Coordinates of C-alpha atoms and ligand atoms in Angstrom, one line a residue:
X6 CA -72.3 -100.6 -37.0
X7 CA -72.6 -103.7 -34.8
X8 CA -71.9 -107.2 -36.5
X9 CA -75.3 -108.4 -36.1
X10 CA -77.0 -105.4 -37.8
X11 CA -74.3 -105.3 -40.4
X12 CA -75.0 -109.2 -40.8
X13 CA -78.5 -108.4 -41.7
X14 CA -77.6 -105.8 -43.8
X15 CA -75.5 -107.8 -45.9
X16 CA -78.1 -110.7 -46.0
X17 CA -80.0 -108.8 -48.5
X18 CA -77.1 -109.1 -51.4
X19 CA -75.2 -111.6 -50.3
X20 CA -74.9 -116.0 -49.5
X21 CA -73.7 -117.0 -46.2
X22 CA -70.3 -118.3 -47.4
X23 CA -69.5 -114.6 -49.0
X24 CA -70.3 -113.1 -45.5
X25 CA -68.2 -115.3 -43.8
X26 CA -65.3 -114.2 -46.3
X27 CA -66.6 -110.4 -46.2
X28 CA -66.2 -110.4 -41.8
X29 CA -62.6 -112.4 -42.0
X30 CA -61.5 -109.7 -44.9
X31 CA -62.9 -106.7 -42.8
X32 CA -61.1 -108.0 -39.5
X33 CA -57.8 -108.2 -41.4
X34 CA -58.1 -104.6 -42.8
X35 CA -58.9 -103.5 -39.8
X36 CA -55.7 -105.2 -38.1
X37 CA -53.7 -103.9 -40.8
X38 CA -55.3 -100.4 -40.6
X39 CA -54.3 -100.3 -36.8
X40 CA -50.6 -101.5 -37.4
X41 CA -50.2 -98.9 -40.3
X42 CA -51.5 -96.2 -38.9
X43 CA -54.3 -95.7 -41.6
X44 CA -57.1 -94.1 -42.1
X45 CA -60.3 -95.2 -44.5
X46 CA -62.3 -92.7 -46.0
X47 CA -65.6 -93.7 -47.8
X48 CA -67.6 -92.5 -50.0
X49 CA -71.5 -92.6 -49.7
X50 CA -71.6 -94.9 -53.0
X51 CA -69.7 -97.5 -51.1
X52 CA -71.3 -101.3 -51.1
X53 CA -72.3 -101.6 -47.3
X54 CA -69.3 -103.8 -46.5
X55 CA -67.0 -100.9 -47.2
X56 CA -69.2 -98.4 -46.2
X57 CA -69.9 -99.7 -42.6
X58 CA -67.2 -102.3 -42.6
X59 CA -64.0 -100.7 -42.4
X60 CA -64.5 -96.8 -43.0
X61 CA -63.4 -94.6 -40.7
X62 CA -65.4 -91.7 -41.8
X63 CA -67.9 -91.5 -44.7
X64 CA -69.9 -89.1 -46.4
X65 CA -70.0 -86.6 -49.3
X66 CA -67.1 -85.2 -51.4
X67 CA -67.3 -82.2 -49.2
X68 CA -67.1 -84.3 -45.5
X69 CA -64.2 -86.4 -46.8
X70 CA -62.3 -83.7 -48.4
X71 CA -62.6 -81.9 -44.9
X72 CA -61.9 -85.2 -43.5
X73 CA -58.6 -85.4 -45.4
X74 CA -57.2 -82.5 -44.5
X75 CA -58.1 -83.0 -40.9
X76 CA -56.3 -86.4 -40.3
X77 CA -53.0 -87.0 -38.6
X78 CA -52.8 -90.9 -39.9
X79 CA -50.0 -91.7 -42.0
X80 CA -51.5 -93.5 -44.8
X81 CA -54.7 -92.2 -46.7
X82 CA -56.7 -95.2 -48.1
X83 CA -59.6 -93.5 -50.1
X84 CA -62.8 -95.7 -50.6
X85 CA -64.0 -93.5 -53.6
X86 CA -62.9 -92.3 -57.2
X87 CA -60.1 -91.1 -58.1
X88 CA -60.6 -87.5 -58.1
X89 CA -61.5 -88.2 -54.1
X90 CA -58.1 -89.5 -53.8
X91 CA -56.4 -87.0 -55.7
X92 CA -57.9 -84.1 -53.4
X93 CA -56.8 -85.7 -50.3
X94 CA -53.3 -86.0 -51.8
X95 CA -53.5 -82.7 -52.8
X96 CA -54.6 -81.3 -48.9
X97 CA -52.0 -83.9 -47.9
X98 CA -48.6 -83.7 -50.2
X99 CA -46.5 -85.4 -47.4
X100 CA -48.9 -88.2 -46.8
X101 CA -49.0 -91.7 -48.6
X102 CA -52.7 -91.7 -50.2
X103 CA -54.1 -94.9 -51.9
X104 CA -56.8 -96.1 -53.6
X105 CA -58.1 -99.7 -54.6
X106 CA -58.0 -99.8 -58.2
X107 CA -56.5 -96.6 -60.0
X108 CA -59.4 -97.2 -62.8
X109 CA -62.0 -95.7 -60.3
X110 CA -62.6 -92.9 -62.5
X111 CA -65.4 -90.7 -63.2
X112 CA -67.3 -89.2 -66.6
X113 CA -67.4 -85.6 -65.3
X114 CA -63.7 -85.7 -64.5
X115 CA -63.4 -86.7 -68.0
X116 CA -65.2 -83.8 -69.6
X117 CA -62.7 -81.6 -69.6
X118 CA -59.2 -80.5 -69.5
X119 CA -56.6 -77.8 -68.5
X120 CA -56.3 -77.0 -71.8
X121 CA -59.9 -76.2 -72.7
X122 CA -60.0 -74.2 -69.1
X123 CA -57.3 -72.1 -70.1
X124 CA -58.4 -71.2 -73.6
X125 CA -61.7 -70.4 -72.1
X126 CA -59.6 -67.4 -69.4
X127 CA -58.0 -66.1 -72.4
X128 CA -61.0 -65.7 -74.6
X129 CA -62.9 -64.2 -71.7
X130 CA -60.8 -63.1 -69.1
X131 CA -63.5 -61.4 -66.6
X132 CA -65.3 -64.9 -66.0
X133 CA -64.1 -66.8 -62.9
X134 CA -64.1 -70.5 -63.3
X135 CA -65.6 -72.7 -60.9
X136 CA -64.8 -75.9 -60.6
X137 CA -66.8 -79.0 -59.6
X138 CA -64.7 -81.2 -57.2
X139 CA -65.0 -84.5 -60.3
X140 CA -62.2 -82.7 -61.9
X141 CA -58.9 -83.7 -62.4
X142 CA -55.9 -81.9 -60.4
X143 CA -54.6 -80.1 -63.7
X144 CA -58.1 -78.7 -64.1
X145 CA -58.1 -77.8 -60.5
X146 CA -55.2 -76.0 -60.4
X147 CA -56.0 -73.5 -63.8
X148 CA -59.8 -72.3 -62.0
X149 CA -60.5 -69.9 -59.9
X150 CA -62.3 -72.2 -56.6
X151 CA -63.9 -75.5 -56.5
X152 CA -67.3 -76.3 -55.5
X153 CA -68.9 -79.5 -54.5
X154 CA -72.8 -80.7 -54.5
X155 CA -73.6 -78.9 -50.9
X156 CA -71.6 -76.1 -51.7
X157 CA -72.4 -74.8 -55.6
X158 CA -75.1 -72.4 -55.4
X159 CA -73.0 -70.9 -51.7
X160 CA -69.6 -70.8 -53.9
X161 CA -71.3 -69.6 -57.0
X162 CA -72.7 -66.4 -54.5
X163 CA -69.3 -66.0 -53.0
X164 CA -67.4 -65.0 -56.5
X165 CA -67.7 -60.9 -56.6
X166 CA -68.0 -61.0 -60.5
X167 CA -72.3 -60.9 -62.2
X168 CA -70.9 -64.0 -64.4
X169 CA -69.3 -67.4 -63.6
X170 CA -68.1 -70.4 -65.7
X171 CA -69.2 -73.8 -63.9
X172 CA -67.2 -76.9 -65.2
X173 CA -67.5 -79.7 -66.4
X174 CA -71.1 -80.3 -65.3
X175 CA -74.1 -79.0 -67.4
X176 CA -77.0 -80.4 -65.0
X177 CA -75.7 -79.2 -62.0
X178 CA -74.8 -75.7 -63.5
X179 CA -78.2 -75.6 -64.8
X180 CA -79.6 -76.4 -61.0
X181 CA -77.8 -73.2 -59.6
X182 CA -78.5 -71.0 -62.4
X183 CA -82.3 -71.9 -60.9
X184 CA -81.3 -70.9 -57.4
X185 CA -78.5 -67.8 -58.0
X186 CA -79.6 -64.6 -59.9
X187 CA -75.6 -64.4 -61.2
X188 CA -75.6 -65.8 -64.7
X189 CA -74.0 -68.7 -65.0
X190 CA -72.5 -70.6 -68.0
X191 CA -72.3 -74.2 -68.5
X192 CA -69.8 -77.1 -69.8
X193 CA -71.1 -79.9 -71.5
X194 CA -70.1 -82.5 -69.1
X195 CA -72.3 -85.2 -67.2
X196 CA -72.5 -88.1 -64.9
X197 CA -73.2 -91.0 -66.6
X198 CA -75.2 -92.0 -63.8
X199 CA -77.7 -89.4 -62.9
X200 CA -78.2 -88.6 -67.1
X201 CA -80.2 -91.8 -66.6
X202 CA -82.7 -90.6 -64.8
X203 CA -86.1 -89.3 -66.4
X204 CA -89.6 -87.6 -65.6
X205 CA -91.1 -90.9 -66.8
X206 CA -89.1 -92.5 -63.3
X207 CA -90.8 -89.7 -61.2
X208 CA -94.5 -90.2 -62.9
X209 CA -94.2 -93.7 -63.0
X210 CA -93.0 -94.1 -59.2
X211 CA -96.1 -91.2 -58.3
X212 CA -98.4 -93.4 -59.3
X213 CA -97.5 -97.0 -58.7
X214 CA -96.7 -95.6 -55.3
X215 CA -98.7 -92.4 -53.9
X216 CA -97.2 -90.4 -51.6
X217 CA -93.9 -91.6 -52.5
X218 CA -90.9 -88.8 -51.6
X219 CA -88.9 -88.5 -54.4
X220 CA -85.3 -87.6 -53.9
X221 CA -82.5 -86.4 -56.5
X222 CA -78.6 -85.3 -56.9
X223 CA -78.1 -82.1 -58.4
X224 CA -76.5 -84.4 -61.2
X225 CA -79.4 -85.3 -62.7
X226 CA -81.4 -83.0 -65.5
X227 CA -83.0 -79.8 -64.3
X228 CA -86.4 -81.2 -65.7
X229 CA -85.6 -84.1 -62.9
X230 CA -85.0 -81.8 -59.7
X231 CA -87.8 -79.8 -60.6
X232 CA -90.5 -82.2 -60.1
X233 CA -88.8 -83.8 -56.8
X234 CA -89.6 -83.5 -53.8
X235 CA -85.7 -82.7 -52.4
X236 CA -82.5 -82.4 -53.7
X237 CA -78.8 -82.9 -52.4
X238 CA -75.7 -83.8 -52.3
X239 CA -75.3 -87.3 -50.9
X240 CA -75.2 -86.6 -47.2
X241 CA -77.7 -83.7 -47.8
X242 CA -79.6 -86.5 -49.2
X243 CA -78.9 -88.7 -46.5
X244 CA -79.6 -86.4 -43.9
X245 CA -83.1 -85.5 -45.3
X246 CA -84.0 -89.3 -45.0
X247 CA -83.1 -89.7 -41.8
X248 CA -85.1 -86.5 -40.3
X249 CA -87.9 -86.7 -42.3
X250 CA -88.7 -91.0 -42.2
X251 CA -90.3 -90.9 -45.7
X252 CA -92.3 -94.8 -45.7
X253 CA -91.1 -94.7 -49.5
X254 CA -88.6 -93.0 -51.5
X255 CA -87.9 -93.1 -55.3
X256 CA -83.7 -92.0 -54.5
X257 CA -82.3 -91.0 -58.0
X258 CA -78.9 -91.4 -57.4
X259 CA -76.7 -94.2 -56.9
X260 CA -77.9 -97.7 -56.0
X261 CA -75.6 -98.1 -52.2
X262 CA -76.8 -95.1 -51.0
X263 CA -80.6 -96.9 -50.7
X264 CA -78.3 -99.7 -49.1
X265 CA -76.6 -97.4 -46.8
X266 CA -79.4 -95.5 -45.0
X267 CA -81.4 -98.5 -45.2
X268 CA -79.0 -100.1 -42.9
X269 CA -79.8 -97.1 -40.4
X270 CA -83.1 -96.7 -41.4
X271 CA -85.2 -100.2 -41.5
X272 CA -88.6 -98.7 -42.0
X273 CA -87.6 -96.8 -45.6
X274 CA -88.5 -98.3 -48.1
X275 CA -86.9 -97.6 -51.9
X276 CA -88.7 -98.2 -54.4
X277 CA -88.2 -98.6 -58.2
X278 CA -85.1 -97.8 -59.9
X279 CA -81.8 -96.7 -58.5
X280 CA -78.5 -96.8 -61.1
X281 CA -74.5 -98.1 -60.6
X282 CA -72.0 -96.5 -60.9
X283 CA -69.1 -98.7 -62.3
X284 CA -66.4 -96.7 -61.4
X285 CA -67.3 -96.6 -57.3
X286 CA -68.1 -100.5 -57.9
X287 CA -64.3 -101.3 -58.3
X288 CA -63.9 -100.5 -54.9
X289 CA -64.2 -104.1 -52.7
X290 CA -63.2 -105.7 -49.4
X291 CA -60.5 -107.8 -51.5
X292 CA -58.8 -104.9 -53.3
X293 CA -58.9 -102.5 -50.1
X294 CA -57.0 -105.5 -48.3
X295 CA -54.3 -105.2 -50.9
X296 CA -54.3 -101.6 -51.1
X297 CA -52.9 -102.0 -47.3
X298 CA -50.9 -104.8 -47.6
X299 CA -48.8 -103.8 -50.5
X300 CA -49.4 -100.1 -50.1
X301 CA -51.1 -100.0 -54.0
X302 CA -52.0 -97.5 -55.6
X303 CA -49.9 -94.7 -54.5
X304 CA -51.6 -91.7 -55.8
X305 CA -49.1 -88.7 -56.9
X306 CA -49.5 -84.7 -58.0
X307 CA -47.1 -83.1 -59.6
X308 CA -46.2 -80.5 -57.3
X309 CA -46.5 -77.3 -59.6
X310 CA -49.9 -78.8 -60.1
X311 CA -50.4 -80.1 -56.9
X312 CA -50.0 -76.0 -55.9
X313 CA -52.6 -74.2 -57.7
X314 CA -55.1 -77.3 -56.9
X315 CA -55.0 -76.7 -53.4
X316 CA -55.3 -72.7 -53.6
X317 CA -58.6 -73.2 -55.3
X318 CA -59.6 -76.4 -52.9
X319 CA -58.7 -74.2 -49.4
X320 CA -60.8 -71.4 -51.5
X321 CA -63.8 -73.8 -51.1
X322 CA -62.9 -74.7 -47.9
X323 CA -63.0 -71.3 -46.3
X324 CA -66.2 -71.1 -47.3
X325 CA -67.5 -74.3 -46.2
X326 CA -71.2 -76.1 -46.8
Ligands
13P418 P1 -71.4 -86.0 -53.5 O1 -70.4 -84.9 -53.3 O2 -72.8 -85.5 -53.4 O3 -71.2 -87.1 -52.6 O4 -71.4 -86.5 -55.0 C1 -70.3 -87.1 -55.5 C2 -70.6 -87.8 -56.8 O5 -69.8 -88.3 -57.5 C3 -72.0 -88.0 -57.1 O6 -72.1 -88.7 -58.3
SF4_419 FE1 -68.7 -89.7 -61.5 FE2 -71.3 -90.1 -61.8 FE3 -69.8 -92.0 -60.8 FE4 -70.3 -89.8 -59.3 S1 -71.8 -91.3 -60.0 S2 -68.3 -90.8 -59.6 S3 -70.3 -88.3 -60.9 S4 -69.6 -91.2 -62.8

């Protein structure tokens, strides 16, 4: 994005002086960048200086995983959580991958362990376990394929067996049971984000606003997607914005995503509530300049891990979006 626009953009949440210090911090990440021979992922929750100020690519957990194993750059910085980075390290085992601030984490990553996974394969050995890509390696590496927001319903379909286990998120197992005639089984896992989000936000929004689109992650409660008018993944979502022009959207996801498109989209308007996510808020202009400079936070998989987490990572891949 062009200074000017990105100026403007930035206007809306920040003072002059803390522009001025953004543009000098994004021109030395981008010299360092060059001189390291880095690349910058970013995820869609980035702020807009991260997002459009010195990301090489952004987009969903699916894009940037493909991203990641795509890139011939030496260094990995990952503008995300950690589970982002830990799949690009795991596509990438001879490559230095870093992240900002290694307490990026992520609730649904949280949920659940190897441990749990593996008791579940013993109790019921003909159900394949699919993965959601907010897992941690060692959960990775003990299921069966992973699946991300654009690809669930299409990985779900792909598995030969009438049953599937989808970890650790409830919701968005609950959203492809509504779109897949397989059964499918569900972990009690969610994002501490999207939970927030209620009918009352839709009704309310509907009528303080007719004619309002209302847009949703497959994170948030079944109850939720069903009465709106789309739902995505992040650059689904984005995407949907973009060709349809919507004058007002209620976006039920994270709050820099409204920031984001609106930055390529000036006549959208979002309206009511929209949540944070803390962990993706960790990521700033001040700790990605350190990240380069002194090379923190390495990110590391142990390599037996690191093994079975890609077999069910390239699994997903083959199948794509
Ligand atoms: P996406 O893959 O849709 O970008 O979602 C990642 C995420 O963490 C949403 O909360
Ligand atoms: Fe995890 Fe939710 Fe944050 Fe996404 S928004 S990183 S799922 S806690």
């Amino acid at each position: 994005m062009e200074r000017k626009k990105l100026e403007k953009l930035l206007q809306r949440y920040m003072t002059p002086d803390e522009i001025l210090t953004a543009f000098s911090l994004m021109d030395k990440i981008q010299d360092l960048k060059k001189a390291k021979n880095a690349v910058i992922l970013g995820h869609n929750y980035m702020t807009p200086d991260v997002y459009y100020g010195v990301s090489d690519f952004t987009g969903d957990s699916l894009a940037l995983a493909k991203n990641a194993a795509e890139t011939d750059a030496d260094i990995i910085l990952f503008n995300g959580v950690h589970f982002m980075a830990e799949t690009a390290k795991i596509l990438n085992p001879h490559k230095k991958v870093l992240i900002a601030d290694l307490d990026a984490g992520c609730s649904l990553a949280e949920a659940v362990t190897a441990e749990e996974v593996l008791r579940f394969k013993t109790e019921n050995p003909k159900i394949p376990v699919v993965t959601y890509i907010n897992s941690s390696a060692s959960v990775k590496a003990v299921c069966d394929i992973v699946c991300t927001s654009a690809n669930a319903v299409k990985v779900v379909e792909s598995l030969p067996e009438p049953s599937v286990l989808m970890i650790p998120d409830g919701y968005l197992a609950m959203n492809v049971q509504k779109k897949t005639e397989k059964k499918v089984l569900y972990w009690s896992g969610k994002c501490m984000v999207h939970e927030l989000f209620s009918e009352m936000d839709i009704e309310m929004a509907r009528k303080n606003f007719p004619g309002v689109k209302v847009v949703a992650h497959p994170e948030c409660k079944p109850e939720v997607t069903q009465i709106s008018d789309y739902t995505g993944s992040t650059s689904q979502i984005q995407d949907y914005i973009e060709s349809e022009q919507p004058s007002q959207v209620l976006l039920l996801t994270e709050c820099s995503m409204g920031e984001n498109i609106k930055g390529e989209n000036s006549s959208v308007e979002f309206v009511s509530t929209c949540q944070i996510c803390p962990h993706m808020k960790k990521i700033t202009l001040e700790g990605v300049l350190r990240s380069l400079q002194e090379e923190v936070y390495e990110v590391f998989v142990e390599e037996k891990v690191r093994i079975g987490a890609e077999k069910s990572l390239r699994r997903m891949l083959d199948i794509g979006r």
